[in-house]
Coordinates of C-alpha atoms and ligand atoms in Angstrom, one line a residue:
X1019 CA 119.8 35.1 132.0
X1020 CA 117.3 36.1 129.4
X1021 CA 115.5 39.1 128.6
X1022 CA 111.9 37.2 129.6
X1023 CA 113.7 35.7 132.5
X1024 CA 115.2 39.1 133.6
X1025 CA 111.5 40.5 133.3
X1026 CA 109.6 38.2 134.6
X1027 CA 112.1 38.6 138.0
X1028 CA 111.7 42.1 138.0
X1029 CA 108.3 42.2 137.9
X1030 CA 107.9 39.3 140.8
X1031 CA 110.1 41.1 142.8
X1032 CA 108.3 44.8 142.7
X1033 CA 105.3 43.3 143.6
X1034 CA 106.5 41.2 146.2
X1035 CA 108.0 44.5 147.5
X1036 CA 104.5 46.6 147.5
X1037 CA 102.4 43.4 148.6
X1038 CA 105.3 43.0 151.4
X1039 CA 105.2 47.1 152.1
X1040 CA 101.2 46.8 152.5
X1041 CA 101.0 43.6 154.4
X1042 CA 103.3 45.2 156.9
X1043 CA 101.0 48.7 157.2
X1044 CA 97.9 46.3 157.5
X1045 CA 98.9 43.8 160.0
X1046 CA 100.6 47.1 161.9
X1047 CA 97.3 48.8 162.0
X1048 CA 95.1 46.2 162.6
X1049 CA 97.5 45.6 165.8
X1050 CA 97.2 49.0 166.6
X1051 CA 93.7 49.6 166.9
X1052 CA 92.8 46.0 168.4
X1053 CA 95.0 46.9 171.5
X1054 CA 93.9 50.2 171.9
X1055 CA 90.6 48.9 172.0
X1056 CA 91.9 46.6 175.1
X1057 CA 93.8 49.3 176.3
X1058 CA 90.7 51.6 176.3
X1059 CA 88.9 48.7 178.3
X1060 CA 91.7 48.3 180.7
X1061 CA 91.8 52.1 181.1
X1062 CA 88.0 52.6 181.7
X1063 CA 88.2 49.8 184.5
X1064 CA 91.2 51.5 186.5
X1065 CA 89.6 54.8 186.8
X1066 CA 86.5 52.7 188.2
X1067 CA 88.5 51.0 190.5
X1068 CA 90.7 54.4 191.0
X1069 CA 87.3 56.1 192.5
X1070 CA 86.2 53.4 194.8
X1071 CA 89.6 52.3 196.5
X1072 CA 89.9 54.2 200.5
X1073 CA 93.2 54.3 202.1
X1074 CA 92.6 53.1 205.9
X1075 CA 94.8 53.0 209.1
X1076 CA 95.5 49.4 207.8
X1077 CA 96.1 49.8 204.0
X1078 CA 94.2 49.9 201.3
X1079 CA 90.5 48.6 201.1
X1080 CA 88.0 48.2 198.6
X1081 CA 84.5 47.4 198.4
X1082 CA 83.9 44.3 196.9
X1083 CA 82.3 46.1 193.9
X1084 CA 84.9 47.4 192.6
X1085 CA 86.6 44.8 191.5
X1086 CA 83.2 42.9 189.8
X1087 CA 84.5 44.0 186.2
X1088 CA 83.4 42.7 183.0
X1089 CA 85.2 39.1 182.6
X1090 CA 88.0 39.7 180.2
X1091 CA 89.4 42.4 182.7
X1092 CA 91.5 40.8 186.0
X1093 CA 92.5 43.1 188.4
X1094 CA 95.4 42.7 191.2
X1095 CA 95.6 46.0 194.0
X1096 CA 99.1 45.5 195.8
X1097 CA 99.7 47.2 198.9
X1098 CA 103.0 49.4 199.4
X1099 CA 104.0 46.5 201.0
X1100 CA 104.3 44.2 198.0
X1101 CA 100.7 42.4 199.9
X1102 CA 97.8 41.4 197.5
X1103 CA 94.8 43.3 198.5
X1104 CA 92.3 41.7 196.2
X1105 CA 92.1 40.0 193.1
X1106 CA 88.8 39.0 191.0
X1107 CA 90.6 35.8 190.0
X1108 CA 91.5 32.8 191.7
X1109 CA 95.0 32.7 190.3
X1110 CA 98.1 32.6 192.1
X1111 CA 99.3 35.3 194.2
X1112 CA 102.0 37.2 191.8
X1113 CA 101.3 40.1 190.0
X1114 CA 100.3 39.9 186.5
X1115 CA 103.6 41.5 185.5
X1116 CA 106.3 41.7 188.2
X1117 CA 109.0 43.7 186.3
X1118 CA 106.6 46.6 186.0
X1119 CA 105.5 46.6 189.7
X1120 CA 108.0 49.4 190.9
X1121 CA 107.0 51.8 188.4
X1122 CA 105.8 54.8 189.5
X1123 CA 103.4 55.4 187.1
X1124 CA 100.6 53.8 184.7
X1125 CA 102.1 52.5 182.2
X1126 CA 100.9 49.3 179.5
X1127 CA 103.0 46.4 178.9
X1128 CA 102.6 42.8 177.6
X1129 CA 103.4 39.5 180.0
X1130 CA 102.3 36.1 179.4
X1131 CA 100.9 34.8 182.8
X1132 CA 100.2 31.7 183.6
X1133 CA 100.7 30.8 179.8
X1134 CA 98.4 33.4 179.0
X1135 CA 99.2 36.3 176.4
X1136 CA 97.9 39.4 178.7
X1137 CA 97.9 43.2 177.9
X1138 CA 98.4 44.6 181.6
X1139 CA 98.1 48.4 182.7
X1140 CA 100.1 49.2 186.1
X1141 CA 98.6 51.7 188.2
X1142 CA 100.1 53.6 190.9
X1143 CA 97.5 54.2 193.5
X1144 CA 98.2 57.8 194.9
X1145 CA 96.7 58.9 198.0
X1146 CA 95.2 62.7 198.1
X1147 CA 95.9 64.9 198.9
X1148 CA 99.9 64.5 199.9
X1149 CA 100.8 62.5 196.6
X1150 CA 102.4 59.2 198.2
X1151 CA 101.9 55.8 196.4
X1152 CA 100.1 53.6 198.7
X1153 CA 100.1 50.2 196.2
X1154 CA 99.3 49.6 192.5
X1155 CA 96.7 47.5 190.9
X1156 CA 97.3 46.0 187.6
X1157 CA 94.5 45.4 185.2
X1158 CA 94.7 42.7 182.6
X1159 CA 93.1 41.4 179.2
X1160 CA 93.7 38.2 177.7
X1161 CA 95.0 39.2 174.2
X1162 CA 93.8 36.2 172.9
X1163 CA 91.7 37.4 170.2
X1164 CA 94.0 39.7 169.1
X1165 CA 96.7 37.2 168.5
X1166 CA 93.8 34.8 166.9
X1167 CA 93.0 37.8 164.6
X1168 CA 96.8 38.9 164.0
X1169 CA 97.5 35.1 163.7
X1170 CA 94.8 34.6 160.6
X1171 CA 95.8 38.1 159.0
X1172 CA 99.4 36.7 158.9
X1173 CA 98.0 33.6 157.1
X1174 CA 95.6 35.5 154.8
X1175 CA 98.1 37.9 154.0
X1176 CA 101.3 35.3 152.9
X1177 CA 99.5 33.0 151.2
X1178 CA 97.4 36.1 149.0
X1179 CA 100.6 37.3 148.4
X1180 CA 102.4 34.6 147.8
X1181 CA 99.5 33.7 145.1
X1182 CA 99.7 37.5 143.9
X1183 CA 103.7 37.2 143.2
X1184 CA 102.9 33.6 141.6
X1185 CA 100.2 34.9 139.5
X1186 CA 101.9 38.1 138.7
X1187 CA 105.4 36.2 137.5
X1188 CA 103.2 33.6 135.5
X1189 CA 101.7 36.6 133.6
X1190 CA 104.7 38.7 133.0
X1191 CA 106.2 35.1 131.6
X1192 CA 103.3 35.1 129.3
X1193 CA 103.3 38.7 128.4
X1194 CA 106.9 39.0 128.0
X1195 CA 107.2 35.9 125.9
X1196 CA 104.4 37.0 123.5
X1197 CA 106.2 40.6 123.3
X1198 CA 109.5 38.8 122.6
X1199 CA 108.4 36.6 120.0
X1200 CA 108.3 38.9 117.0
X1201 CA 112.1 40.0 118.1
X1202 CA 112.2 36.4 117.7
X1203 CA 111.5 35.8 114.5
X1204 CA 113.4 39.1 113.4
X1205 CA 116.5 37.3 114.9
X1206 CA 115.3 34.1 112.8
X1207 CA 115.1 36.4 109.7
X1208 CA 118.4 37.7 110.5
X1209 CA 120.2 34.7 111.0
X1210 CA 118.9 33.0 107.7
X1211 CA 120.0 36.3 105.6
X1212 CA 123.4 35.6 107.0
X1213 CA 123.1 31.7 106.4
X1214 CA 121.7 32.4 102.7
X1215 CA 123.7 35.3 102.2
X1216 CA 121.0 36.8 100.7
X1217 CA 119.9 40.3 101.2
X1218 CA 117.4 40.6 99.0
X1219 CA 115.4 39.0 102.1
X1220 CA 112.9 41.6 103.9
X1221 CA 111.5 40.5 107.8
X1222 CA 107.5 40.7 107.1
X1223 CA 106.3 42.9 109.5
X1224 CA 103.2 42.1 111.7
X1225 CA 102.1 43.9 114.2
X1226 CA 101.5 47.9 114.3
X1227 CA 104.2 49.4 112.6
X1228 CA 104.4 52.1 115.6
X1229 CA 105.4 49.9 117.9
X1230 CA 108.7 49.2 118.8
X1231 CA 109.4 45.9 117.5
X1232 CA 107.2 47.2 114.2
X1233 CA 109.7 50.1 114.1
X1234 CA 112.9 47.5 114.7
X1235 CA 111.8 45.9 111.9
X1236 CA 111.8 49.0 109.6
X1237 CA 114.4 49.9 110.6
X1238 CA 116.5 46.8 110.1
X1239 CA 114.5 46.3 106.9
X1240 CA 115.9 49.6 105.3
X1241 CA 119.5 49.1 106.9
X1242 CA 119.4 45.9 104.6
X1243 CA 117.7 47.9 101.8
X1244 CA 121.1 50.4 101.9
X1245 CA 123.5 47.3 102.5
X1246 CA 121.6 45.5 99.1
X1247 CA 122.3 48.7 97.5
X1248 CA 125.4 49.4 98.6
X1249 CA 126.5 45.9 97.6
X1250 CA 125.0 46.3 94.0
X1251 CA 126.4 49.8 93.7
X1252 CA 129.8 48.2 94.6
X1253 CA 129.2 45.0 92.3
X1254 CA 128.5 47.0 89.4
X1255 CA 131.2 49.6 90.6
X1256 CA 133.8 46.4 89.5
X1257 CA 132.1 45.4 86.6
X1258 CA 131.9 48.6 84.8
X1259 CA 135.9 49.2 85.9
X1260 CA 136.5 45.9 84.4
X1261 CA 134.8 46.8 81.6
X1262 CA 136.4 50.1 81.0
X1263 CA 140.0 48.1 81.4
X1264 CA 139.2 45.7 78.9
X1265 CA 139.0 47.5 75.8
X1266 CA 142.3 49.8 75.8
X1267 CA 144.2 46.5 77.5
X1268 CA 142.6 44.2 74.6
X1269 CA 144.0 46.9 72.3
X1270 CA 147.6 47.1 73.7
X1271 CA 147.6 43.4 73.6
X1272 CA 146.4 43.3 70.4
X1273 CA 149.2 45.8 69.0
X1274 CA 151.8 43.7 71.3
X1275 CA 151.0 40.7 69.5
X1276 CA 151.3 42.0 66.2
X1277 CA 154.9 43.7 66.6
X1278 CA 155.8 40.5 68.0
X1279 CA 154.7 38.8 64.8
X1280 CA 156.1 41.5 62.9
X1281 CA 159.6 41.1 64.6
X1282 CA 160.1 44.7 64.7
X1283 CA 158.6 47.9 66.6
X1284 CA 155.8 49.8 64.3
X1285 CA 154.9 53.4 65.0
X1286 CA 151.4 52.9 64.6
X1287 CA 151.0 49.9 67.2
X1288 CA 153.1 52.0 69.7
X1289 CA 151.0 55.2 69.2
X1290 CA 147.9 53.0 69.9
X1291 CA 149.6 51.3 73.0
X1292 CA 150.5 54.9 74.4
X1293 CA 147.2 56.4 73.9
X1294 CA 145.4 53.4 75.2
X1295 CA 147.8 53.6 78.5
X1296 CA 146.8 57.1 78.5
X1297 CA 143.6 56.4 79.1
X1298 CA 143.3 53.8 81.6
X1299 CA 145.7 56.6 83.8
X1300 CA 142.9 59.2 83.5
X1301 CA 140.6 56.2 84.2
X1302 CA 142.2 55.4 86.9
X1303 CA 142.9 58.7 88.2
X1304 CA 139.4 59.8 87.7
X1305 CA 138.5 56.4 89.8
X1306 CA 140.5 57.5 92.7
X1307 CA 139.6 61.2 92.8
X1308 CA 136.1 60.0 92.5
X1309 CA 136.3 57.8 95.5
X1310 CA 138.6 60.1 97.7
X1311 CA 136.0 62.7 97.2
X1312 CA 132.8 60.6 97.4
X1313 CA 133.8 59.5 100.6
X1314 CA 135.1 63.4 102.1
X1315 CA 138.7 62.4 102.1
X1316 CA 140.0 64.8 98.7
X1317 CA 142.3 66.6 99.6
X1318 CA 141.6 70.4 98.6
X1319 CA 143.1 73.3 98.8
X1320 CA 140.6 76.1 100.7
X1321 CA 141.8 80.1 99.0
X1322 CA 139.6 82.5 97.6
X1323 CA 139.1 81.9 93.8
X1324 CA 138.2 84.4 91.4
X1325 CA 135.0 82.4 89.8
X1326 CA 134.9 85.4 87.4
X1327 CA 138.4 84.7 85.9
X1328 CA 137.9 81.0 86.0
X1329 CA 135.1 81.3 84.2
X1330 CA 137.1 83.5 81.6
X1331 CA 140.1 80.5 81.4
X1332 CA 137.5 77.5 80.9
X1333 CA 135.5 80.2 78.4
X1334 CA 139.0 80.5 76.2
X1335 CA 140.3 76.8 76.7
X1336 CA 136.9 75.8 75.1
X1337 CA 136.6 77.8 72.3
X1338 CA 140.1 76.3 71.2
X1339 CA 138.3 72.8 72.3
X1340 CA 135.1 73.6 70.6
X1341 CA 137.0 74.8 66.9
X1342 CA 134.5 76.2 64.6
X1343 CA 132.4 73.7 64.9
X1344 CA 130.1 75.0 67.8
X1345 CA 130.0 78.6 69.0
X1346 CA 131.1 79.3 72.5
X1347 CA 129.8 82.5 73.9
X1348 CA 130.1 84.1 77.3
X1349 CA 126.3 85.6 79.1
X1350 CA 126.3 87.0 82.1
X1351 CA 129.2 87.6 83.9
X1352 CA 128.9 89.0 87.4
X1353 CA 131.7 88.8 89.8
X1354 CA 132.2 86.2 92.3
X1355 CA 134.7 84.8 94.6
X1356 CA 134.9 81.4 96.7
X1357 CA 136.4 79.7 98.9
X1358 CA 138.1 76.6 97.2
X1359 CA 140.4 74.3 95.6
X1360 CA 141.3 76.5 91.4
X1361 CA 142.6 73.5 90.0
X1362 CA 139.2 71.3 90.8
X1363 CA 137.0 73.7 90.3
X1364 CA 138.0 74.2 86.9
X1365 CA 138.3 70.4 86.5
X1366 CA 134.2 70.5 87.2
X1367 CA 133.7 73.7 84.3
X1368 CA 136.0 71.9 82.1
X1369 CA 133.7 68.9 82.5
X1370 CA 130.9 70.4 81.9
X1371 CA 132.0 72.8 78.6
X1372 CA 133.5 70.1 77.5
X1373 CA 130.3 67.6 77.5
X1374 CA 128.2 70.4 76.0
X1375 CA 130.5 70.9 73.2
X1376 CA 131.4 67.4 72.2
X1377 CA 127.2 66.3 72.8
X1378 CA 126.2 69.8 70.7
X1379 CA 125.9 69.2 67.3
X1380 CA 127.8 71.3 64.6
X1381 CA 126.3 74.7 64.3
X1382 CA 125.3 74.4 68.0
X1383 CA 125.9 77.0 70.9
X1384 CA 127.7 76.7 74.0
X1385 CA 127.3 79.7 76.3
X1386 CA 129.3 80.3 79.7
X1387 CA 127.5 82.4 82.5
X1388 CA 128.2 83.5 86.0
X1389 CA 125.7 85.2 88.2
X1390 CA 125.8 85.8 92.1
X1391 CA 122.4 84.9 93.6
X1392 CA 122.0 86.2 96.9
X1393 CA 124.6 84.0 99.2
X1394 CA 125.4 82.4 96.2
X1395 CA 127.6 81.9 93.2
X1396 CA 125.9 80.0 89.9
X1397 CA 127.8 79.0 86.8
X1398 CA 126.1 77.6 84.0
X1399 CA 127.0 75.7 80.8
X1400 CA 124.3 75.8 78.9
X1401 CA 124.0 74.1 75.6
X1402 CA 121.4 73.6 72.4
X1403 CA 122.7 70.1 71.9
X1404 CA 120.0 67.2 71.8
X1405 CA 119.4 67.3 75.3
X1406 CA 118.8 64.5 78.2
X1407 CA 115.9 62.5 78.8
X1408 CA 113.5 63.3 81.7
X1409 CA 113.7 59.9 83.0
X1410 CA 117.7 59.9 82.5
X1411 CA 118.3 62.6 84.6
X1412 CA 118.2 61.4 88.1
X1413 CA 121.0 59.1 87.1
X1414 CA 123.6 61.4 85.5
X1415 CA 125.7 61.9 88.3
X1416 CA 126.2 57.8 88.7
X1417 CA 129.6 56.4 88.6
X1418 CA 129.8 55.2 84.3
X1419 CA 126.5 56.0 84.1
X1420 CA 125.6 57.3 80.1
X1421 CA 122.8 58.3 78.6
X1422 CA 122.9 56.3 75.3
X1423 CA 125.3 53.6 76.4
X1424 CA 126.1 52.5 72.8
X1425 CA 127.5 56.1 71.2
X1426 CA 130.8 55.9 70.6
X1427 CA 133.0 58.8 72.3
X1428 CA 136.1 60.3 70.0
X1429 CA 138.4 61.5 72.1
X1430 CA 139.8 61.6 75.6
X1431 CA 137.1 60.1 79.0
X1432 CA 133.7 58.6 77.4
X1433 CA 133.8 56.3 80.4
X1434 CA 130.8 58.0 82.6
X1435 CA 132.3 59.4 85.1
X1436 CA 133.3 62.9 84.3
X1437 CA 129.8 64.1 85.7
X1438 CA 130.2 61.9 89.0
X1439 CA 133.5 63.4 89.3
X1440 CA 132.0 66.8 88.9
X1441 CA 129.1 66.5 91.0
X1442 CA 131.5 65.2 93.8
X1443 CA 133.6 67.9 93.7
X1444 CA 131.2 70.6 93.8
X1445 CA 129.7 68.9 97.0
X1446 CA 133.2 68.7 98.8
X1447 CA 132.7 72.7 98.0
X1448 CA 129.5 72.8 100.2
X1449 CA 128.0 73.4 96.4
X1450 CA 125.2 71.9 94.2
X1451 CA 125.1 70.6 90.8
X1452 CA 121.7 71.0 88.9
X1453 CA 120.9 70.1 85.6
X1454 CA 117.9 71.0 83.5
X1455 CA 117.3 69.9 80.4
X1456 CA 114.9 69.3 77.6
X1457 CA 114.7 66.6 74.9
X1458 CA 115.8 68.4 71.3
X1459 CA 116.7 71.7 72.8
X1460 CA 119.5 71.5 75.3
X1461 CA 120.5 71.0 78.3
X1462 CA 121.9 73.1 81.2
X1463 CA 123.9 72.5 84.0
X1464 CA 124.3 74.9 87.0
X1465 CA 127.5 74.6 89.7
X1466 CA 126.1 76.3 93.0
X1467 CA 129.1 77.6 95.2
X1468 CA 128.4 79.5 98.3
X1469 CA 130.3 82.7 98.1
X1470 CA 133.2 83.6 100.4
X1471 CA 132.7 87.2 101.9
X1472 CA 129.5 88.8 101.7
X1473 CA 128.1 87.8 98.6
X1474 CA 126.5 90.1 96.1
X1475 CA 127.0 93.6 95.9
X1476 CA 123.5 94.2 93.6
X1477 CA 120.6 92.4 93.8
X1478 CA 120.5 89.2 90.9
X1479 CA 120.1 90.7 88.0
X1480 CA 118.3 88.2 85.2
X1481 CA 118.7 84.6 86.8
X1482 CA 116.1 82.0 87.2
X1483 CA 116.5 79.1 89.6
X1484 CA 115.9 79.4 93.3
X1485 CA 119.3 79.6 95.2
X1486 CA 120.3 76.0 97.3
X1487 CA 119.6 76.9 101.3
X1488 CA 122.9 77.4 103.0
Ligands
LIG1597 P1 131.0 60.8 79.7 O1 132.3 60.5 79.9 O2 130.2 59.7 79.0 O3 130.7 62.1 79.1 P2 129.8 62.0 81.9 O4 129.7 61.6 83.3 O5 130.5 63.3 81.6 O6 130.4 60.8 81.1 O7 128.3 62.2 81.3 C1 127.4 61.2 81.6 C2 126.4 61.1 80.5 O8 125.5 62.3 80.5 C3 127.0 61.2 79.1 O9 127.3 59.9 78.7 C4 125.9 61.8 78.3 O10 125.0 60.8 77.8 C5 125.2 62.7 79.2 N1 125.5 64.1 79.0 C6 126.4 64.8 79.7 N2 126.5 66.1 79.4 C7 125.6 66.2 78.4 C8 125.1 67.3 77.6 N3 125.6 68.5 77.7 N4 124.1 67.0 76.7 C9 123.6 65.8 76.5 N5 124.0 64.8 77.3 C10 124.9 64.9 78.2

């Protein structure tokens, strides 16, 4: 069944239960209070009777007064003997309502009499003062009117309600089908992006944006706006990888081919085939630590690491790196430990040094720093090399992303992803990687790690930057 259908139902069915819950209190009300009226009549008359009847030798008598009631009241007065007094009716001699007859006192009951609906009232008639029953009158009241009025209330009140449940289900059709039909056309939309395969598509939103089929909308609208990118990130993810494989295999091929025509092994060829292997393993390596860690699954091993000493290693291996051609110095150096994987962490400073010393030109600085900030740990590789441009900066960190895509890199990586790698890593360490940087005067990169322990023993001493929130 459909949502509209399901609706609609519902909302029929609640009514009919509150129209069916309220005809039922009106018709029983209206009931009540008709017959009380009759039984007020009937009630008024027996107490006039009650006065006037005398108990003789023979029985009961009454004046002929008594029973000269208004018309819609009959009265029967019955002897002990089961004899009919008097009646002020010209019906047959049996009492209105035979099955009540024995009681022995008043009490109300419905009969039909002579094919007539009646409301009777049974009186005992007591004789003062010694309390014995000396015969019973019963007092009736056609109920007539009251079934007429019950009758059309019954009427009034099915077909109103029946009109009401009609009227209400042919609304909530409408209603519901008009609040449906934007999910509608998002369904439509949906359907033709997976027809088209296209999700560049957007669902146009009409309607206030607040409500909830506006808010399905955005919502589905940004889940395609990830998938789009996610696709693209993934697209381009192959292309550069594809890319990056070309060159070094076009090379072995190349030096392949020319042994082959040579008809003998050269030493030169083969040093260019092993170096060119070499580097699509670190490619490949770097490709698989970068996805293991990207999506949480690196595996890293969690002991406390002297950042101070590590800083010291990566300090030493890049001065050999560097050669005289840049100067690597050492600035602050608080001490610091964390908890974390040594070997990756240094894989992230290495990164780093090593970027600022092979993008510094000769004559350049390099300078190492560690300094505890609060909570924190912060090492910096700071560098007066030509620096990154402002608008390059938020992409960095992207897989084979480079800045000037066209310098040629001496050397071992160069493909774009040392940073990613870096950045990656540092997160899988709760950290942060910053980078600051300006346009002919250096750049700086900062690896947040929260400290294991309690952190700094003295306040930070000479840093700038605001620490990451834990
Ligand atoms: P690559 O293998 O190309 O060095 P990275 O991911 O390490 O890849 O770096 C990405 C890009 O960021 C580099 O291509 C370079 O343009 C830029 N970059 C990184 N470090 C520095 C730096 N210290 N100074 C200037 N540019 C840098």
């Amino acid at each position: 069944m459909t949502l509209r259908a399901r609706l609609t139902l519902w909302y029929a069915a609640v009514l009919t239960l509150v129209l069916a819950a309220f005809g039922v209190a009106v018709y029983a009300l209206l009931s009540l209070s008709l017959i009380r009226e009759i039984d007020a009549t009937l009630n008024v008359a027996a107490d006039d009777i009650r006065l006037a009847f005398r108990r003789e030798v023979t029985g009961i008598r009454l004046p002929p007064m008594a029973l000269d009631l208004t018309a819609n009241v009959y009265v029967q007065v019955w002897d002990a003997g089961g004899a009919l007094v008097a009646q002020n009716v010209s019906v047959p001699e049996t009492p209105f309502d035979p099955d009540r007859m024995a009681q022995g006192e008043a009490a109300y009951s419905e009969a039909r009499f002579e094919g007539i609906h009646l409301r009777v009232l049974t009186y005992p008639l007591v004789a003062q003062p010694e309390g014995a029953v000396v015969g019973t009158m019963q007092l009736a009241s056609p109920l007539t009117t009251v079934d007429e009025a019950q009758h059309a209330l019954l009427i009034v009140l099915l077909s109103g309600g029946l009109v009401a449940v009609l009227l209400a289900a042919l609304v909530g059709w409408t209603t519901a089908s008009a609040a449906l039909r934007p999910l509608e056309r998002v369904t439509e939309t949906a359907l033709q992006i997976t027809r088209a395969d296209d999700l560049s598509r957007r669902i146009p939103l009409s309607g206030p944006p607040q409500g909830e089929v506006g808010r399905l909308i955005i919502a589905f609208n940004e889940t395609l706006e990830r998938l789009e990118n996610l696709f693209e990130t993934q697209r381009r993810f192959l292309a550069d990888v594809s890319h990056e494989l070309r060159t070094p295999l076009t090379t072995i091929l190349g030096n392949l081919d020319l042994m082959r025509k040579m008809g003998q092994l050269d030493t030169e060829s083969l040093d260019a085939i092993s170096s060119e292997t070499q580097r699509m393993k670190r490619l490949v390596q770097d490709i698989l630590v970068l996805t293991q860690a990207e999506s949480g699954r690196l595996p890293l091993a969690r002991s406390e690491v002297e950042l101070d000493t590590l800083v010291l290693e990566v300090f030493q291996q890049s001065k050999v790196l560097a050669q005289e051609r840049v100067e690597v110095r050492l600035g602050q150096e608080d001490q610091a430990r964390v908890l974390g994987d040594r070997d990756r962490l240094k894989q992230v400073l290495l990164n780093l040094a090593s970027n600022a010393i092979e993008y510094t030109p000769q004559g350049g600085t390099v300078t190492l720093g560690l300094a505890c900030v609060g909570d924190w740990a912060r090492v910096t590789v700071s560098d007066t090399g030509p620096g990154i441009p402002q608008e390059e900066l938020p992409h960095i960190f992207e897989r084979f992303y480079r800045v000037d895509r066209s310098r040629k890199r001496t050397g071992a990586g160069g493909a774009g992803l040392g940073l990613s790698i870096a950045y990656w890593i540092t997160r899988s360490h709760d950290g942060r990687l910053e980078v600051a940087s300006e346009v002919g005067r250096g750049t700086t990169f900062s690896v947040w790690l929260p400290q294991s322990g309690s952190g700094c023993s003295d306040p930070p001493s000479g840093t700038s930057g605001a620490a990451p929130q834990r």
